[in-house]
Amino acid sequence: MATGEHDPRIPPPFQQAERVLRFGDQSIDVLANELGTPYYAYDRAAIEARVQALRRHLPQRVRLSYAVKANPMPALVNFLASRVDGLDVASAGEAERALASAMTPSAISFAGPGKRDSEIAQAVHSGITIGLESRRQIDTVAAEAREQGKTPRVSLRLNPDFRVKGSGMHMGGGPQPFGVDVEQAPEFLRTIHDEGLHLAGIHIFAGSQNLRASVIAEAQRRSLDLALELTHELSHAPEFINIGGGFGIPYFPGDVPLDLATVGKHLHALDEELAAASPDTHLVVELGRYIVGEAGVYVTRVIDRKISRGQVYLITDGGMHHHLAASGNLGQVLRKNYPVAIGNRLDERAEERVTIAGPLCTPLDVLADRVFLPRAEVGDLVVVFQSGAYGLTASPTGFLGHPPPQEILV
Ligand SMILES: Cc1ncc(COP(=O)(O)O)c(C=O)c1O
């Protein structure tokens, strides 16, 4: 590939390829020497650009919340805290990171089907907004509120009566451990009221990793309708209706990036409708991977090269214990390769088909299966793109006792 030419193996925002992949204002080989390998690197400029694109397309009244579960690296959470309107956390550990950032506690929301008593006590104490997902959660929050003499801010998470087609993961519709079935919601709302908790909002998160704007728009419309129907009967208008997110990113050949302009257009219509029906209520859109997924790479070094019955294997010092998703073992039904490159040979033509396997003693530890790449040698750097979300945080780092990777925000 000629210098500067766009290589289809290299997804945006890394189009200006030279021989060595540049990342922010750094080269991946310099970072490899400084940090050691393997490592994850996340590009601030790419994250910033993504937030700005969202701000451009989404209505001004819509609040943007970052789902910390996608990437809880403290420096990245701190960076985003001053750029988004809220942080969504899924455990006391994530809450601690969010509370250590510049985000106001009330703009931190706590979701999850299983909240320990100690987590609820910490949430009540810190003043974050607790997403209620069961009768027991309501009772525990109410007991804790009495104990601490506080009025907690809460939201009710609904399990809607519809499913979002084309989502990588479904979190709503049918039986679910998440949220309360919408049929039971009126009763739960009465209990929340009777217990004296402050109902700040309604939360619906129907699914994740969706690339179809029309499907997302339809899910958002149905979520808003559902929430409005319920909130009609409340004594006060809720401050927010969180209609989830599910904005996907392209991982595999044939994946077409989400048409954000179309999602934005539909959201403008919904927002106007909401402003007319309930002027003090605003929409929240909650996103993880769309904000950080494309801004991160995982870099691992080739430590061996071997041929088994004609198949070339590059063995790397990193693998599924750091990047379960790229190995295809995080919810993929049919294994597909994440986009990869030999990051220090971007100017060379692809000439061989190789399988990139990690150091673990399991056939599951494959980062890329029979991909066409330039010839790589021991010492070269394999780059796995689209690795900013659900990378390290979703990986079994303890498996087989190899050291953890470094992480850097550049
Ligand atoms: C409640 C909730 N919010 C937000 C997210 C983030 O999803 P994504 O990273 O796909 O945007 C998830 C994903 O599982 C979730 O369960």
Short mmCIF file of C-alpha atoms and ligand atoms in Angstrom, two decimals:
data_model
loop_
_atom_site.label_atom_id
_atom_site.label_comp_id
_atom_site.label_asym_id
_atom_site.label_seq_id
_atom_site.Cartn_x
_atom_site.Cartn_y
_atom_site.Cartn_z
CA MET A 1 0.00 0.00 0.00
CA ALA A 2 1.36 3.43 -0.89
CA THR A 3 1.90 5.91 1.90
CA GLY A 4 -1.20 7.96 2.61
CA GLU A 5 -3.51 5.72 0.60
CA HIS A 6 -6.52 4.43 2.48
CA ASP A 7 -6.17 0.78 3.27
CA PRO A 8 -9.51 -1.04 3.67
CA ARG A 9 -7.96 -3.04 6.51
CA ILE A 10 -7.54 0.17 8.46
CA PRO A 11 -10.82 1.62 9.62
CA PRO A 12 -11.32 5.31 10.39
CA PRO A 13 -10.12 7.31 12.30
CA PHE A 14 -6.75 5.82 11.33
CA GLN A 15 -6.76 6.50 7.61
CA GLN A 16 -3.53 8.46 7.30
CA ALA A 17 -1.41 5.36 7.36
CA GLU A 18 2.35 5.49 6.88
CA ARG A 19 4.67 2.55 7.32
CA VAL A 20 3.97 2.52 11.03
CA LEU A 21 0.48 3.21 12.32
CA ARG A 22 0.23 6.55 14.04
CA PHE A 23 -2.05 6.94 16.96
CA GLY A 24 -2.88 10.41 18.17
CA ASP A 25 0.51 12.07 17.93
CA GLN A 26 2.37 8.83 18.65
CA SER A 27 3.53 5.83 16.64
CA ILE A 28 2.48 2.41 17.81
CA ASP A 29 6.09 1.17 17.81
CA VAL A 30 7.27 4.01 20.05
CA LEU A 31 4.37 3.28 22.40
CA ALA A 32 5.28 -0.42 22.31
CA ASN A 33 8.86 0.40 23.35
CA GLU A 34 7.71 2.74 26.11
CA LEU A 35 4.87 0.65 27.53
CA GLY A 36 5.87 -2.87 26.54
CA THR A 37 3.41 -5.13 24.78
CA PRO A 38 0.57 -5.93 24.71
CA TYR A 39 -1.24 -2.65 25.26
CA TYR A 40 -4.49 -0.86 24.58
CA ALA A 41 -4.34 2.72 23.34
CA TYR A 42 -7.33 5.07 23.10
CA ASP A 43 -7.32 8.23 21.04
CA ARG A 44 -8.75 11.33 22.75
CA ALA A 45 -9.19 13.17 19.46
CA ALA A 46 -11.30 10.33 18.04
CA ILE A 47 -13.47 10.22 21.17
CA GLU A 48 -13.86 13.98 21.11
CA ALA A 49 -14.82 13.90 17.41
CA ARG A 50 -17.45 11.27 18.12
CA VAL A 51 -19.00 13.27 20.95
CA GLN A 52 -19.05 16.35 18.73
CA ALA A 53 -20.77 14.40 15.93
CA LEU A 54 -23.42 13.30 18.41
CA ARG A 55 -23.89 16.87 19.61
CA ARG A 56 -24.25 18.04 16.01
CA HIS A 57 -26.91 15.53 15.08
CA LEU A 58 -28.87 15.07 18.29
CA PRO A 59 -31.28 17.76 19.53
CA GLN A 60 -29.76 20.16 22.01
CA ARG A 61 -32.19 19.18 24.75
CA VAL A 62 -31.17 15.52 24.57
CA ARG A 63 -28.70 14.56 27.27
CA LEU A 64 -25.86 12.24 26.43
CA SER A 65 -24.82 9.64 28.97
CA TYR A 66 -21.68 7.51 28.68
CA ALA A 67 -22.04 3.85 29.72
CA VAL A 68 -18.86 3.30 31.73
CA LYS A 69 -19.09 -0.48 31.25
CA ALA A 70 -17.85 -0.04 27.66
CA ASN A 71 -14.50 1.22 28.93
CA PRO A 72 -13.95 2.11 32.58
CA MET A 73 -10.30 3.22 32.24
CA PRO A 74 -10.09 6.07 34.81
CA ALA A 75 -8.31 8.55 32.50
CA LEU A 76 -10.89 7.95 29.80
CA VAL A 77 -13.83 8.29 32.22
CA ASN A 78 -12.30 11.56 33.48
CA PHE A 79 -11.86 12.77 29.91
CA LEU A 80 -15.47 12.02 29.05
CA ALA A 81 -16.91 13.36 32.31
CA SER A 82 -16.45 16.94 31.12
CA ARG A 83 -17.82 16.19 27.63
CA VAL A 84 -21.04 14.28 28.27
CA ASP A 85 -24.02 15.02 30.52
CA GLY A 86 -24.11 11.85 32.54
CA LEU A 87 -22.32 8.59 33.34
CA ASP A 88 -24.10 5.27 33.58
CA VAL A 89 -22.49 2.74 35.94
CA ALA A 90 -23.21 -0.92 36.58
CA SER A 91 -21.47 -1.62 39.91
CA ALA A 92 -20.04 0.06 42.99
CA GLY A 93 -16.61 -0.24 41.34
CA GLU A 94 -17.73 1.73 38.27
CA ALA A 95 -19.59 4.17 40.54
CA GLU A 96 -16.34 4.86 42.39
CA ARG A 97 -14.61 5.76 39.13
CA ALA A 98 -17.50 7.97 38.07
CA LEU A 99 -17.60 9.69 41.46
CA ALA A 100 -13.86 10.34 41.24
CA SER A 101 -14.46 12.24 37.97
CA ALA A 102 -15.85 15.74 37.52
CA MET A 103 -19.40 14.44 36.97
CA THR A 104 -22.05 15.65 39.43
CA PRO A 105 -23.26 12.65 41.49
CA SER A 106 -26.94 13.13 40.55
CA ALA A 107 -25.96 12.80 36.85
CA ILE A 108 -24.50 9.35 37.53
CA SER A 109 -27.06 6.59 37.02
CA PHE A 110 -26.70 3.11 38.45
CA ALA A 111 -28.18 0.22 36.43
CA GLY A 112 -28.00 -3.52 36.96
CA PRO A 113 -30.25 -6.45 37.80
CA GLY A 114 -28.23 -7.42 40.88
CA LYS A 115 -27.34 -4.66 43.30
CA ARG A 116 -25.82 -5.73 46.61
CA ASP A 117 -27.10 -4.12 49.79
CA SER A 118 -23.65 -2.54 50.25
CA GLU A 119 -23.78 -1.09 46.71
CA ILE A 120 -27.21 0.39 47.37
CA ALA A 121 -25.99 1.87 50.66
CA GLN A 122 -23.06 3.50 48.85
CA ALA A 123 -25.35 4.76 46.07
CA VAL A 124 -27.79 6.34 48.54
CA HIS A 125 -24.92 7.89 50.45
CA SER A 126 -23.28 9.41 47.36
CA GLY A 127 -26.50 10.80 45.87
CA ILE A 128 -26.30 9.04 42.50
CA THR A 129 -29.51 8.16 40.65
CA ILE A 130 -30.41 4.56 41.36
CA GLY A 131 -32.11 2.62 38.59
CA LEU A 132 -34.65 0.35 40.26
CA GLU A 133 -35.12 -3.03 38.63
CA SER A 134 -37.07 -5.14 41.14
CA ARG A 135 -39.31 -4.97 44.17
CA ARG A 136 -36.40 -5.98 46.39
CA GLN A 137 -34.28 -3.11 45.05
CA ILE A 138 -37.08 -0.66 45.88
CA ASP A 139 -37.40 -2.06 49.41
CA THR A 140 -33.64 -1.99 50.01
CA VAL A 141 -33.29 1.58 48.74
CA ALA A 142 -36.26 2.65 50.92
CA ALA A 143 -34.77 0.98 54.01
CA GLU A 144 -31.39 2.57 53.32
CA ALA A 145 -33.03 5.98 52.82
CA ARG A 146 -34.66 5.73 56.26
CA GLU A 147 -31.39 4.59 57.82
CA GLN A 148 -29.39 7.45 56.28
CA GLY A 149 -32.17 10.06 56.55
CA LYS A 150 -32.00 10.79 52.81
CA THR A 151 -34.37 11.03 49.87
CA PRO A 152 -32.67 9.06 47.09
CA ARG A 153 -33.06 9.96 43.44
CA VAL A 154 -34.30 6.92 41.59
CA SER A 155 -35.50 5.86 38.19
CA LEU A 156 -37.59 2.85 37.22
CA ARG A 157 -36.12 0.61 34.55
CA LEU A 158 -38.74 -0.99 32.36
CA ASN A 159 -38.56 -4.24 30.48
CA PRO A 160 -40.58 -3.18 27.44
CA ASP A 161 -43.12 -5.36 25.68
CA PHE A 162 -41.20 -5.17 22.38
CA ARG A 163 -37.88 -6.42 21.05
CA VAL A 164 -35.42 -4.45 18.95
CA LYS A 165 -34.75 -6.29 15.70
CA GLY A 166 -31.16 -6.49 14.52
CA SER A 167 -29.52 -5.82 17.87
CA GLY A 168 -26.32 -7.65 18.73
CA MET A 169 -27.75 -8.12 22.22
CA HIS A 170 -31.34 -7.94 23.47
CA MET A 171 -32.01 -6.48 26.91
CA GLY A 172 -35.72 -5.96 26.59
CA GLY A 173 -38.83 -7.79 25.45
CA GLY A 174 -39.93 -11.24 26.63
CA PRO A 175 -38.73 -12.46 30.01
CA GLN A 176 -35.65 -10.58 31.25
CA PRO A 177 -33.60 -10.22 34.42
CA PHE A 178 -33.31 -6.51 33.55
CA GLY A 179 -35.84 -3.95 34.73
CA VAL A 180 -39.46 -4.61 35.65
CA ASP A 181 -42.03 -5.82 33.16
CA VAL A 182 -43.97 -2.86 31.87
CA GLU A 183 -47.23 -4.53 32.90
CA GLN A 184 -46.11 -4.30 36.54
CA ALA A 185 -44.80 -0.75 36.27
CA PRO A 186 -47.90 1.10 37.63
CA GLU A 187 -47.74 -0.92 40.84
CA PHE A 188 -43.97 -0.29 41.19
CA LEU A 189 -44.46 3.43 40.60
CA ARG A 190 -47.06 3.53 43.40
CA THR A 191 -44.64 1.78 45.76
CA ILE A 192 -41.84 4.22 44.86
CA HIS A 193 -44.20 7.08 45.62
CA ASP A 194 -45.49 5.55 48.87
CA GLU A 195 -41.92 4.95 50.06
CA GLY A 196 -41.11 8.64 49.56
CA LEU A 197 -38.36 8.09 47.00
CA HIS A 198 -37.78 10.84 44.44
CA LEU A 199 -38.64 9.46 41.01
CA ALA A 200 -36.32 11.36 38.66
CA GLY A 201 -36.90 9.34 35.54
CA ILE A 202 -37.87 6.29 33.53
CA HIS A 203 -35.24 4.08 31.90
CA ILE A 204 -35.61 1.70 28.98
CA PHE A 205 -32.63 -0.07 27.45
CA ALA A 206 -33.84 -2.45 24.82
CA GLY A 207 -30.65 -3.61 23.11
CA SER A 208 -27.15 -2.92 21.94
CA GLN A 209 -24.94 -2.94 18.78
CA ASN A 210 -27.55 -1.94 16.22
CA LEU A 211 -26.41 -0.50 12.88
CA ARG A 212 -29.84 0.27 11.43
CA ALA A 213 -31.05 3.82 11.95
CA SER A 214 -34.67 2.95 11.15
CA VAL A 215 -34.73 0.20 13.77
CA ILE A 216 -33.15 2.45 16.40
CA ALA A 217 -35.66 5.19 15.56
CA GLU A 218 -38.54 2.74 15.91
CA ALA A 219 -37.25 1.50 19.29
CA GLN A 220 -36.86 5.08 20.51
CA ARG A 221 -40.39 5.97 19.41
CA ARG A 222 -41.86 2.95 21.18
CA SER A 223 -39.78 3.60 24.30
CA LEU A 224 -40.97 7.18 24.51
CA ASP A 225 -44.61 6.20 23.95
CA LEU A 226 -44.35 3.60 26.68
CA ALA A 227 -42.76 6.00 29.14
CA LEU A 228 -45.25 8.79 28.40
CA GLU A 229 -48.20 6.48 28.85
CA LEU A 230 -46.94 5.57 32.31
CA THR A 231 -45.90 9.02 33.42
CA HIS A 232 -49.33 10.54 32.60
CA GLU A 233 -50.51 9.22 35.92
CA LEU A 234 -47.64 10.55 38.01
CA SER A 235 -48.09 13.50 40.35
CA HIS A 236 -45.03 15.21 38.83
CA ALA A 237 -43.44 15.07 35.37
CA PRO A 238 -40.20 13.08 35.46
CA GLU A 239 -36.97 14.97 34.87
CA PHE A 240 -35.83 12.48 32.24
CA ILE A 241 -36.86 9.61 30.05
CA ASN A 242 -33.79 7.52 29.23
CA ILE A 243 -34.58 5.80 25.93
CA GLY A 244 -31.36 3.78 25.89
CA GLY A 245 -29.06 3.76 22.91
CA GLY A 246 -27.78 0.68 21.17
CA PHE A 247 -25.94 2.66 18.48
CA GLY A 248 -23.63 0.11 16.86
CA ILE A 249 -20.22 0.33 15.20
CA PRO A 250 -19.02 -1.64 12.17
CA TYR A 251 -16.79 -4.56 13.11
CA PHE A 252 -16.96 -6.91 10.17
CA PRO A 253 -16.82 -6.79 6.36
CA GLY A 254 -20.23 -5.75 5.08
CA ASP A 255 -21.15 -3.84 8.25
CA VAL A 256 -22.40 -0.40 7.20
CA PRO A 257 -21.76 2.40 9.71
CA LEU A 258 -24.82 3.75 11.47
CA ASP A 259 -26.47 6.70 9.74
CA LEU A 260 -26.32 9.14 12.64
CA ALA A 261 -28.01 11.94 10.69
CA THR A 262 -31.13 9.79 10.27
CA VAL A 263 -31.15 8.80 13.95
CA GLY A 264 -30.80 12.52 14.78
CA LYS A 265 -33.65 13.51 12.48
CA HIS A 266 -36.05 11.09 14.15
CA LEU A 267 -34.89 12.19 17.58
CA HIS A 268 -35.64 15.82 16.73
CA ALA A 269 -39.24 14.81 16.03
CA LEU A 270 -39.49 12.87 19.30
CA ASP A 271 -37.92 15.68 21.26
CA GLU A 272 -40.37 18.22 19.89
CA GLU A 273 -43.24 15.96 20.79
CA LEU A 274 -41.90 15.51 24.32
CA ALA A 275 -41.28 19.25 24.71
CA ALA A 276 -44.95 19.84 23.85
CA ALA A 277 -46.30 17.07 26.10
CA SER A 278 -43.96 17.52 29.06
CA PRO A 279 -41.69 20.58 28.73
CA ASP A 280 -39.68 19.86 31.88
CA THR A 281 -38.80 16.33 30.82
CA HIS A 282 -35.78 15.66 28.63
CA LEU A 283 -34.59 12.62 26.77
CA VAL A 284 -31.40 10.79 27.71
CA VAL A 285 -29.47 8.69 25.21
CA GLU A 286 -27.08 6.23 26.82
CA LEU A 287 -24.12 5.07 24.74
CA GLY A 288 -20.97 3.08 25.34
CA ARG A 289 -19.37 1.51 22.31
CA TYR A 290 -20.48 4.21 19.88
CA ILE A 291 -18.48 6.79 21.83
CA VAL A 292 -15.27 4.83 22.46
CA GLY A 293 -15.29 1.62 20.39
CA GLU A 294 -13.66 2.94 17.24
CA ALA A 295 -11.18 5.10 19.15
CA GLY A 296 -9.17 2.20 20.56
CA VAL A 297 -6.61 -0.32 19.35
CA TYR A 298 -5.09 -3.39 20.97
CA VAL A 299 -1.44 -3.89 20.05
CA THR A 300 0.35 -7.17 20.55
CA ARG A 301 3.78 -8.37 19.42
CA VAL A 302 4.54 -11.41 17.30
CA ILE A 303 6.68 -13.70 19.48
CA ASP A 304 6.76 -16.73 17.22
CA ARG A 305 6.02 -17.71 13.66
CA LYS A 306 5.35 -21.30 12.69
CA ILE A 307 3.76 -23.40 10.00
CA SER A 308 1.46 -26.30 10.79
CA ARG A 309 0.45 -28.45 7.83
CA GLY A 310 0.71 -25.51 5.50
CA GLN A 311 -1.09 -23.01 7.75
CA VAL A 312 1.03 -20.03 8.89
CA TYR A 313 0.57 -19.08 12.53
CA LEU A 314 1.72 -15.84 14.08
CA ILE A 315 1.85 -16.34 17.83
CA THR A 316 1.46 -13.13 19.79
CA ASP A 317 2.15 -12.09 23.37
CA GLY A 318 -1.49 -11.06 23.82
CA GLY A 319 -4.75 -12.83 23.14
CA MET A 320 -8.23 -13.64 24.36
CA HIS A 321 -7.32 -13.07 28.04
CA HIS A 322 -7.00 -9.37 27.13
CA HIS A 323 -9.43 -9.19 24.24
CA LEU A 324 -12.15 -11.79 24.52
CA ALA A 325 -14.37 -9.99 22.02
CA ALA A 326 -11.77 -10.13 19.22
CA SER A 327 -11.35 -13.86 19.81
CA GLY A 328 -15.06 -14.22 19.01
CA ASN A 329 -15.97 -15.56 22.43
CA LEU A 330 -18.01 -12.61 23.72
CA GLY A 331 -21.44 -13.41 22.37
CA GLN A 332 -20.59 -14.05 18.70
CA VAL A 333 -22.60 -16.90 17.23
CA LEU A 334 -20.45 -17.26 14.12
CA ARG A 335 -16.85 -16.24 14.67
CA LYS A 336 -15.77 -13.29 12.51
CA ASN A 337 -12.44 -11.48 12.48
CA TYR A 338 -12.07 -8.01 13.90
CA PRO A 339 -10.11 -5.76 11.51
CA VAL A 340 -6.39 -6.33 12.03
CA ALA A 341 -3.14 -5.08 10.50
CA ILE A 342 0.59 -5.59 10.88
CA GLY A 343 0.99 -2.14 12.34
CA ASN A 344 4.63 -1.61 11.39
CA ARG A 345 4.29 -2.84 7.78
CA LEU A 346 1.45 -0.73 6.50
CA ASP A 347 3.35 0.05 3.30
CA GLU A 348 3.70 -3.62 2.37
CA ARG A 349 1.35 -5.65 0.22
CA ALA A 350 -0.67 -8.44 1.75
CA GLU A 351 0.89 -11.66 0.53
CA GLU A 352 0.00 -14.49 2.88
CA ARG A 353 -2.93 -15.89 4.75
CA VAL A 354 -2.18 -16.26 8.45
CA THR A 355 -3.88 -17.17 11.67
CA ILE A 356 -2.98 -14.99 14.62
CA ALA A 357 -3.08 -16.98 17.83
CA GLY A 358 -2.42 -15.80 21.37
CA PRO A 359 -0.18 -17.50 23.95
CA LEU A 360 -2.92 -19.43 25.75
CA CYS A 361 -3.17 -23.21 25.64
CA THR A 362 -6.66 -23.23 24.17
CA PRO A 363 -7.96 -23.31 20.61
CA LEU A 364 -10.25 -20.42 21.59
CA ASP A 365 -7.28 -18.07 21.73
CA VAL A 366 -7.38 -16.81 18.13
CA LEU A 367 -7.25 -13.08 17.40
CA ALA A 368 -7.69 -13.46 13.65
CA ASP A 369 -8.37 -16.56 11.62
CA ARG A 370 -6.87 -16.93 8.11
CA VAL A 371 -6.51 -13.23 7.35
CA PHE A 372 -4.58 -11.92 4.36
CA LEU A 373 -1.66 -9.77 5.56
CA PRO A 374 1.87 -8.67 4.67
CA ARG A 375 4.48 -11.20 5.73
CA ALA A 376 5.15 -10.66 9.43
CA GLU A 377 8.16 -11.72 11.49
CA VAL A 378 8.91 -12.13 15.17
CA GLY A 379 8.98 -8.64 16.72
CA ASP A 380 6.30 -7.17 14.45
CA LEU A 381 3.21 -5.54 15.91
CA VAL A 382 -0.30 -6.82 15.31
CA VAL A 383 -2.97 -4.14 15.68
CA VAL A 384 -6.58 -5.05 16.42
CA PHE A 385 -8.91 -2.16 15.56
CA GLN A 386 -12.38 -1.36 16.95
CA SER A 387 -11.04 -2.22 20.39
CA GLY A 388 -12.01 0.79 22.48
CA ALA A 389 -15.14 -0.81 23.95
CA TYR A 390 -15.62 -4.14 25.72
CA GLY A 391 -11.92 -4.94 25.30
CA LEU A 392 -9.94 -5.30 28.49
CA THR A 393 -12.98 -4.77 30.71
CA ALA A 394 -14.80 -7.74 29.18
CA SER A 395 -11.84 -10.15 29.21
CA PRO A 396 -10.74 -12.99 31.52
CA THR A 397 -7.39 -11.46 32.50
CA GLY A 398 -6.76 -14.02 35.21
CA PHE A 399 -6.95 -16.96 32.80
CA LEU A 400 -3.59 -18.79 32.62
CA GLY A 401 -1.69 -16.22 34.64
CA HIS A 402 -0.19 -14.05 31.90
CA PRO A 403 0.46 -10.41 32.80
CA PRO A 404 -2.25 -7.80 32.14
CA PRO A 405 -1.85 -5.34 29.26
CA GLN A 406 -1.01 -1.67 29.68
CA GLU A 407 -3.60 0.97 28.82
CA ILE A 408 -2.97 4.49 27.63
CA LEU A 409 -5.11 7.43 26.55
CA VAL A 410 -3.15 9.38 23.94
C1 LIG B 1 -28.16 -0.49 30.68
C2 LIG B 1 -27.13 -0.38 29.60
N1 LIG B 1 -26.76 0.84 29.19
C3 LIG B 1 -25.83 1.01 28.22
C4 LIG B 1 -25.22 -0.06 27.62
C5 LIG B 1 -24.17 0.21 26.60
O1 LIG B 1 -24.36 -0.38 25.38
P1 LIG B 1 -23.43 0.02 24.16
O2 LIG B 1 -22.02 -0.03 24.67
O3 LIG B 1 -23.68 -0.99 23.12
O4 LIG B 1 -23.79 1.40 23.75
C6 LIG B 1 -25.58 -1.36 28.00
C7 LIG B 1 -24.96 -2.51 27.36
O5 LIG B 1 -25.03 -3.62 27.75
C8 LIG B 1 -26.57 -1.52 29.03
O6 LIG B 1 -26.93 -2.72 29.44
#
